[in-house]
């Protein structure tokens, strides 16, 4: 009997192994084929998939013809007659040509790096990350190749995906693939030291960077919106936003009110894509939070997911629950299903003390569903938006005025309020709300980068460093977590007082990271580390790979970081020397990283704050345990962080001056121009 079972088990294992091998061979063959030899059948996309919104019908008939010619150039002539009407239909229905029929049949997910048909491991690491960004568990609109943010594209169409993967499967260590907004221009001879891939997304002649320029040129198939980590293959799911929000809330609690986060009340709005991280982050940071959300679907989704603990439709009940949790010093999150302004107004009436306030409604998009007016349900508001847009706009403006009035009243009673990178201040000022300071020149409230992330993190070099275990094994992620923790604890022993808090927060995060269960798609981790921390962690990983303790590791970071992004209302909003409207830092960064050993580099126009409002870049780097990898990580990570610190120091930010001087002591070959600070008296005595 036992022998029979054993035989059956072996047969089953054998069959499974055979099936796996067949699938793996078919996958490899499909990748190597690129655009298939024979025309695949037309495909209908299932209704159960989260689809990208229909885009503006912006092209004139002659431009539609051009868009079609552009799309057809990927395919053999014999297919044109069949594909032309189909692509025109896609353009008319969706505003874009996605080439749905060319989406491959194999599963879209990050595989073990050794499963990719590649001539070099560096190319395989890029294939892995591309597939991760398109994995339906990770990507927002996987059929349209959109990873996040509604428009953050990896490619414009499926032909670009197929060709890119084919090029990567052929690439040697002496070639570089040049990516023009999702289009693989081709493999060009280079050297082992060069990046394997250079990515540009949405790079425009500056005068052609208005939102409608994106609509038009994207519809023509010649550019795309790469957001930040979408078009650079470095998105790792919601973990990044949860960690970033935790750091922000935690430091806001510390900096702006006495004592620690325990028992503090944080009130905000939005349980959508990124804003949905707020209650989860509030819990991790240790505060009590109330998050208002007008859309029942969004609110219940976060509740079911466990990202928010309680849910109520009554502002009073939300407030009472919060007061109870505060008294018990229990970190708990509450969703108020209703309009944020109704909640704020009730808090004013009841004279509630709120410690921290913010807002993450989508005010970057106020007239098309980003922000909802008072006095209407979600459905009523959506109907008005479509049928009476002018009335809708006027209601939004008066709601914003009420919004600011209630916030101002609570701020007078001691609340600390900050803008969370969603254009709340800008749109409130446009609506005529009382949001300017006494001189009428500046906003009353700071952005979170001005007050918190800039001085606490970016100016010292702390930013969202991340890594992906390319074996796909969760054991490897556990081992890297332990290595990172050990490295940070060792560095903590000699860390100066200025950065001990930041390090301590990240040691705590990495210790509990696994429990937060934020891994979606690839086995990835994020933590905030400075130049020294990033380098030492990377070096320790490389050693562990060389010793065979873990498989290869891919390093990267969010573009929302120290050096990668020039964005005057967000990442560089705490730069006050006038240079916040320049983009030299981001461009220098991508060029600088590219010849210091990055495996791939990217530079984009347009991230969370909009097309034309930001230039942002990033990198990916494969660690394979070699001496070469160690040499590369040392020089590249040093530059990748200190480029931004040097610029922040030159802008006279005192934290950055401290950090760059410290780095120069540690690295004698680093010599940076440090500013002389003029005595205020000399200037104030001059007649301007
Ligand atoms: N600076 C950053 O790092 C950062 C991070 C995350 C998000 N953001 C910004 O925050 C905003 C939100 O991002 P998202 O991805 O969550 O967008 P989203 O549109 O998915 O979510 C916003 C939510 O706000 C709700 N809402 C709108 N008006 C409301 C009102 N009056 N009362 C209550 N709820 C209301 C909407 O129903 C929606 O669910 C965006 O502008 C984004 O750019 C910035």
Tab-separated table of C-alpha atoms in Angstrom, residues 58-352:
chain	number	residue	atom	x	y	z
A	58	UNK	CA	-7.672	64.306	-29.339
A	59	UNK	CA	-6.314	63.450	-32.788
A	60	UNK	CA	-7.536	65.011	-36.041
A	61	UNK	CA	-8.326	62.502	-38.853
A	62	UNK	CA	-4.921	63.093	-40.493
A	63	UNK	CA	-3.250	62.482	-37.143
A	64	UNK	CA	-5.245	59.278	-36.633
A	65	UNK	CA	-3.851	58.094	-39.967
A	66	UNK	CA	-0.373	58.914	-38.714
A	67	UNK	CA	-1.022	56.999	-35.467
A	68	UNK	CA	-2.006	53.972	-37.543
A	69	UNK	CA	1.075	54.165	-39.762
A	70	UNK	CA	3.141	54.418	-36.587
A	71	UNK	CA	1.520	51.326	-35.098
A	72	UNK	CA	1.727	49.210	-38.250
A	73	UNK	CA	5.467	49.728	-38.665
A	74	UNK	CA	6.040	47.020	-36.024
A	75	UNK	CA	4.486	44.302	-38.227
A	76	UNK	CA	5.076	42.551	-41.563
A	77	UNK	CA	3.303	44.117	-44.538
A	78	UNK	CA	1.052	41.058	-45.077
A	79	UNK	CA	-0.714	41.719	-41.780
A	80	UNK	CA	-1.423	45.412	-42.354
A	81	UNK	CA	-4.786	45.023	-44.101
A	82	UNK	CA	-6.140	42.952	-41.208
A	83	UNK	CA	-4.589	44.992	-38.405
A	84	UNK	CA	-5.328	48.503	-39.717
A	85	UNK	CA	-9.121	48.514	-39.059
A	86	UNK	CA	-8.632	46.758	-35.715
A	87	UNK	CA	-6.084	49.323	-34.515
A	88	UNK	CA	-8.288	52.175	-35.735
A	89	UNK	CA	-11.149	50.697	-33.701
A	90	UNK	CA	-8.903	50.597	-30.593
A	91	UNK	CA	-7.902	54.209	-31.211
A	92	UNK	CA	-11.520	55.280	-31.567
A	93	UNK	CA	-12.803	53.347	-28.540
A	94	UNK	CA	-9.913	53.752	-26.105
A	95	UNK	CA	-8.060	56.779	-27.458
A	96	UNK	CA	-4.906	54.648	-27.802
A	97	UNK	CA	-3.642	51.648	-29.771
A	98	UNK	CA	-2.657	48.968	-27.264
A	99	UNK	CA	-2.486	46.084	-29.780
A	100	UNK	CA	-4.424	43.800	-27.417
A	101	UNK	CA	-4.163	40.782	-29.722
A	102	UNK	CA	-0.382	40.666	-29.227
A	103	UNK	CA	-0.499	40.250	-25.458
A	104	UNK	CA	1.315	36.952	-24.862
A	105	UNK	CA	-0.499	33.925	-23.409
A	106	UNK	CA	2.087	32.982	-20.799
A	107	UNK	CA	1.672	34.074	-17.185
A	108	UNK	CA	2.895	37.600	-16.561
A	109	UNK	CA	4.905	37.551	-13.335
A	110	UNK	CA	8.458	37.821	-12.045
A	111	UNK	CA	10.091	34.399	-12.437
A	112	UNK	CA	13.263	32.997	-10.944
A	113	UNK	CA	16.049	34.859	-12.756
A	114	UNK	CA	17.427	31.580	-14.117
A	115	UNK	CA	14.140	30.952	-15.987
A	116	UNK	CA	14.772	33.785	-18.451
A	117	UNK	CA	16.320	32.987	-21.821
A	118	UNK	CA	19.207	35.464	-21.641
A	119	UNK	CA	22.848	35.664	-22.733
A	120	UNK	CA	23.750	37.586	-19.562
A	121	UNK	CA	22.262	37.746	-16.048
A	122	UNK	CA	22.061	41.540	-16.203
A	123	UNK	CA	19.587	41.319	-19.086
A	124	UNK	CA	17.633	38.618	-17.246
A	125	UNK	CA	17.306	40.896	-14.213
A	126	UNK	CA	15.678	43.558	-16.380
A	127	UNK	CA	13.282	41.017	-17.927
A	128	UNK	CA	12.288	39.946	-14.426
A	129	UNK	CA	11.526	43.507	-13.351
A	130	UNK	CA	9.569	44.284	-16.545
A	131	UNK	CA	7.379	41.256	-15.950
A	132	UNK	CA	6.880	42.238	-12.321
A	133	UNK	CA	5.652	45.690	-13.348
A	134	UNK	CA	3.101	44.048	-15.660
A	135	UNK	CA	1.988	41.288	-13.266
A	136	UNK	CA	-1.822	41.628	-12.832
A	137	UNK	CA	-1.308	41.313	-9.055
A	138	UNK	CA	0.937	44.365	-9.189
A	139	UNK	CA	-0.218	46.449	-12.167
A	140	UNK	CA	-3.287	48.701	-12.055
A	141	UNK	CA	-4.363	48.219	-15.694
A	142	UNK	CA	-2.378	45.191	-16.886
A	143	UNK	CA	-4.057	44.962	-20.323
A	144	UNK	CA	-2.980	48.526	-21.153
A	145	UNK	CA	0.529	48.028	-19.712
A	146	UNK	CA	-0.168	50.593	-16.956
A	147	UNK	CA	1.458	49.882	-13.598
A	148	UNK	CA	0.015	52.659	-11.390
A	149	UNK	CA	-1.279	56.217	-11.213
A	150	UNK	CA	-3.838	55.686	-13.982
A	151	UNK	CA	-1.272	56.534	-16.650
A	152	UNK	CA	2.102	55.141	-15.492
A	153	UNK	CA	3.071	53.013	-18.470
A	154	UNK	CA	5.780	50.403	-18.917
A	155	UNK	CA	5.182	50.285	-22.670
A	156	UNK	CA	2.707	51.966	-25.007
A	157	UNK	CA	1.656	48.725	-26.684
A	158	UNK	CA	2.264	44.972	-26.706
A	159	UNK	CA	4.541	45.054	-29.755
A	160	UNK	CA	7.017	47.141	-27.769
A	161	UNK	CA	6.914	44.620	-24.930
A	162	UNK	CA	7.520	41.652	-27.262
A	163	UNK	CA	10.385	43.317	-29.102
A	164	UNK	CA	12.045	44.533	-25.905
A	165	UNK	CA	11.994	41.059	-24.356
A	166	UNK	CA	13.445	39.595	-27.548
A	167	UNK	CA	16.262	42.155	-27.598
A	168	UNK	CA	16.980	41.433	-23.933
A	169	UNK	CA	17.149	37.704	-24.643
A	170	UNK	CA	19.793	38.342	-27.324
A	171	UNK	CA	21.787	41.032	-25.547
A	172	UNK	CA	25.417	40.396	-24.607
A	173	UNK	CA	27.500	42.244	-22.018
A	174	UNK	CA	28.839	44.376	-24.852
A	175	UNK	CA	25.520	45.859	-25.960
A	176	UNK	CA	23.064	48.469	-24.661
A	177	UNK	CA	19.351	48.635	-25.425
A	178	UNK	CA	17.996	52.166	-25.878
A	179	UNK	CA	14.350	52.625	-24.887
A	180	UNK	CA	12.459	55.639	-26.231
A	181	UNK	CA	9.245	55.938	-24.174
A	182	UNK	CA	8.558	52.209	-24.340
A	183	UNK	CA	9.871	51.795	-27.900
A	184	UNK	CA	13.047	49.670	-28.132
A	185	UNK	CA	15.123	51.605	-30.653
A	186	UNK	CA	17.623	48.769	-30.689
A	187	UNK	CA	20.767	47.165	-29.366
A	188	UNK	CA	23.877	49.259	-29.847
A	189	UNK	CA	27.464	48.112	-29.243
A	190	UNK	CA	28.832	49.352	-25.912
A	191	UNK	CA	30.992	47.832	-23.166
A	192	UNK	CA	30.687	45.660	-20.070
A	193	UNK	CA	30.875	48.793	-17.944
A	194	UNK	CA	27.940	50.484	-19.709
A	195	UNK	CA	24.328	50.149	-18.574
A	196	UNK	CA	22.496	47.333	-20.360
A	197	UNK	CA	19.432	49.543	-20.828
A	198	UNK	CA	18.945	53.308	-21.059
A	199	UNK	CA	15.322	54.408	-20.598
A	200	UNK	CA	13.815	57.792	-21.426
A	201	UNK	CA	10.111	58.430	-20.915
A	202	UNK	CA	8.129	61.477	-21.981
A	203	UNK	CA	11.185	63.592	-22.748
A	204	UNK	CA	9.771	66.559	-24.643
A	205	UNK	CA	11.034	69.791	-26.078
A	206	UNK	CA	10.148	71.945	-23.019
A	207	UNK	CA	7.439	73.994	-24.767
A	208	UNK	CA	5.492	70.812	-25.577
A	209	UNK	CA	4.934	69.588	-22.055
A	210	UNK	CA	1.328	70.583	-21.354
A	211	UNK	CA	-1.123	67.820	-20.319
A	212	UNK	CA	-2.755	67.822	-23.774
A	213	UNK	CA	0.636	67.366	-25.389
A	214	UNK	CA	0.890	64.062	-23.553
A	215	UNK	CA	-2.616	63.100	-24.755
A	216	UNK	CA	-1.721	63.912	-28.357
A	217	UNK	CA	1.769	62.484	-28.638
A	218	UNK	CA	0.872	59.394	-26.618
A	219	UNK	CA	-2.104	58.797	-28.934
A	220	UNK	CA	0.282	59.121	-31.886
A	221	UNK	CA	2.407	56.407	-30.295
A	222	UNK	CA	5.591	58.446	-29.916
A	223	UNK	CA	5.786	59.122	-26.187
A	224	UNK	CA	4.452	57.817	-22.892
A	225	UNK	CA	3.900	58.825	-19.282
A	226	UNK	CA	6.355	56.705	-17.280
A	227	UNK	CA	5.244	58.039	-13.869
A	228	UNK	CA	8.171	57.291	-11.559
A	229	UNK	CA	8.847	53.574	-11.149
A	230	UNK	CA	6.371	52.330	-13.790
A	231	UNK	CA	8.396	53.178	-16.881
A	232	UNK	CA	11.665	52.238	-15.181
A	233	UNK	CA	10.555	48.731	-14.127
A	234	UNK	CA	11.173	49.436	-10.434
A	235	UNK	CA	7.630	49.384	-8.961
A	236	UNK	CA	7.220	46.873	-6.125
A	237	UNK	CA	3.552	47.260	-5.152
A	238	UNK	CA	2.079	49.108	-2.163
A	239	UNK	CA	5.001	48.511	0.201
A	240	UNK	CA	6.785	51.691	-0.910
A	241	UNK	CA	3.866	54.021	-0.267
A	242	UNK	CA	3.038	52.413	3.101
A	243	UNK	CA	6.624	52.827	4.278
A	244	UNK	CA	6.904	56.436	2.995
A	245	UNK	CA	3.598	57.409	4.617
A	246	UNK	CA	4.639	55.763	7.895
A	247	UNK	CA	7.864	57.793	7.955
A	248	UNK	CA	5.922	61.000	7.221
A	249	UNK	CA	3.220	60.483	9.862
A	250	UNK	CA	5.713	59.328	12.474
A	251	UNK	CA	7.967	62.324	11.995
A	252	UNK	CA	5.069	64.748	11.784
A	253	UNK	CA	3.906	63.405	15.151
A	254	UNK	CA	7.350	63.851	16.636
A	255	UNK	CA	8.279	67.189	15.144
A	256	UNK	CA	5.044	69.029	15.435
A	257	UNK	CA	3.582	68.011	18.751
A	258	UNK	CA	5.098	67.146	22.095
A	259	UNK	CA	5.750	63.525	23.076
A	260	UNK	CA	5.705	60.500	20.793
A	261	UNK	CA	2.982	59.312	18.416
A	262	UNK	CA	1.077	57.374	21.102
A	263	UNK	CA	-2.462	58.654	21.557
A	264	UNK	CA	-2.062	61.349	18.875
A	265	UNK	CA	-4.937	61.952	16.463
A	266	UNK	CA	-4.295	62.149	12.706
A	267	UNK	CA	-7.170	63.215	10.430
A	268	UNK	CA	-7.036	63.040	6.657
A	269	UNK	CA	-9.000	62.043	3.539
A	270	UNK	CA	-8.727	59.474	0.757
A	271	UNK	CA	-8.773	55.683	0.782
A	272	UNK	CA	-7.896	55.322	-2.892
A	273	UNK	CA	-4.835	53.936	-4.699
A	274	UNK	CA	-2.061	55.578	-2.722
A	275	UNK	CA	-4.095	57.452	-0.116
A	276	UNK	CA	-5.393	54.056	1.092
A	277	UNK	CA	-1.981	53.562	2.722
A	278	UNK	CA	-2.735	56.285	5.291
A	279	UNK	CA	-4.632	54.244	7.935
A	280	UNK	CA	-2.234	51.312	7.647
A	281	UNK	CA	0.718	53.675	7.985
A	282	UNK	CA	-1.026	55.426	10.900
A	283	UNK	CA	-1.278	52.101	12.730
A	284	UNK	CA	2.353	51.238	12.071
A	285	UNK	CA	3.408	54.736	13.209
A	286	UNK	CA	1.353	54.279	16.392
A	287	UNK	CA	-1.259	57.065	16.057
A	288	UNK	CA	-5.066	57.021	16.073
A	289	UNK	CA	-6.377	58.025	12.658
A	290	UNK	CA	-9.622	58.990	10.968
A	291	UNK	CA	-9.627	58.919	7.170
A	292	UNK	CA	-12.666	60.237	5.318
A	293	UNK	CA	-13.660	58.587	2.049
A	294	UNK	CA	-16.694	59.508	-0.046
A	295	UNK	CA	-16.656	56.454	-2.303
A	296	UNK	CA	-18.183	53.464	-0.441
A	297	UNK	CA	-16.423	50.960	-2.730
A	298	UNK	CA	-13.000	52.405	-1.951
A	299	UNK	CA	-13.726	52.566	1.789
A	300	UNK	CA	-15.079	49.009	2.074
A	301	UNK	CA	-12.247	47.628	-0.050
A	302	UNK	CA	-9.664	48.983	2.399
A	303	UNK	CA	-11.735	47.739	5.345
A	304	UNK	CA	-12.040	44.219	3.937
A	305	UNK	CA	-8.335	44.229	3.135
A	306	UNK	CA	-7.569	45.037	6.788
A	307	UNK	CA	-5.871	48.339	5.949
A	308	UNK	CA	-8.417	50.238	8.069
A	309	UNK	CA	-9.843	48.817	11.305
A	310	UNK	CA	-13.232	50.494	11.791
A	311	UNK	CA	-15.765	52.007	9.431
A	312	UNK	CA	-18.715	54.322	10.131
A	313	UNK	CA	-21.011	56.692	8.261
A	314	UNK	CA	-21.431	58.999	11.247
A	315	UNK	CA	-18.889	61.774	11.901
A	316	UNK	CA	-19.805	61.745	15.590
A	317	UNK	CA	-19.267	58.028	15.884
A	318	UNK	CA	-15.896	58.359	14.148
A	319	UNK	CA	-14.882	61.111	16.567
A	320	UNK	CA	-16.124	59.211	19.649
A	321	UNK	CA	-14.260	56.078	18.641
A	322	UNK	CA	-11.097	58.105	18.070
A	323	UNK	CA	-11.367	59.730	21.500
A	324	UNK	CA	-11.734	56.306	23.120
A	325	UNK	CA	-8.719	54.894	21.295
A	326	UNK	CA	-6.705	57.995	22.180
A	327	UNK	CA	-7.566	57.645	25.855
A	328	UNK	CA	-6.496	53.997	25.755
A	329	UNK	CA	-3.363	54.977	23.754
A	330	UNK	CA	-4.305	52.340	21.198
A	331	UNK	CA	-3.094	52.721	17.607
A	332	UNK	CA	-6.283	52.190	15.618
A	333	UNK	CA	-7.635	53.444	12.298
A	334	UNK	CA	-11.159	54.580	11.498
A	335	UNK	CA	-12.721	55.196	8.093
A	336	UNK	CA	-15.426	57.867	7.975
A	337	UNK	CA	-17.628	57.120	4.982
A	338	UNK	CA	-18.575	60.625	3.894
A	339	UNK	CA	-17.191	63.975	2.863
A	340	UNK	CA	-13.998	65.082	4.627
A	341	UNK	CA	-15.321	68.630	4.985
A	342	UNK	CA	-18.366	67.407	6.939
A	343	UNK	CA	-15.986	65.664	9.317
A	344	UNK	CA	-13.723	68.711	9.735
A	345	UNK	CA	-16.736	70.967	10.379
A	346	UNK	CA	-18.114	68.613	13.025
A	347	UNK	CA	-14.712	68.590	14.708
A	348	UNK	CA	-14.726	72.379	14.835
A	349	UNK	CA	-18.256	72.375	16.317
A	350	UNK	CA	-17.231	69.865	18.969
A	351	UNK	CA	-13.962	71.668	19.658
A	352	UNK	CA	-11.897	68.503	19.122
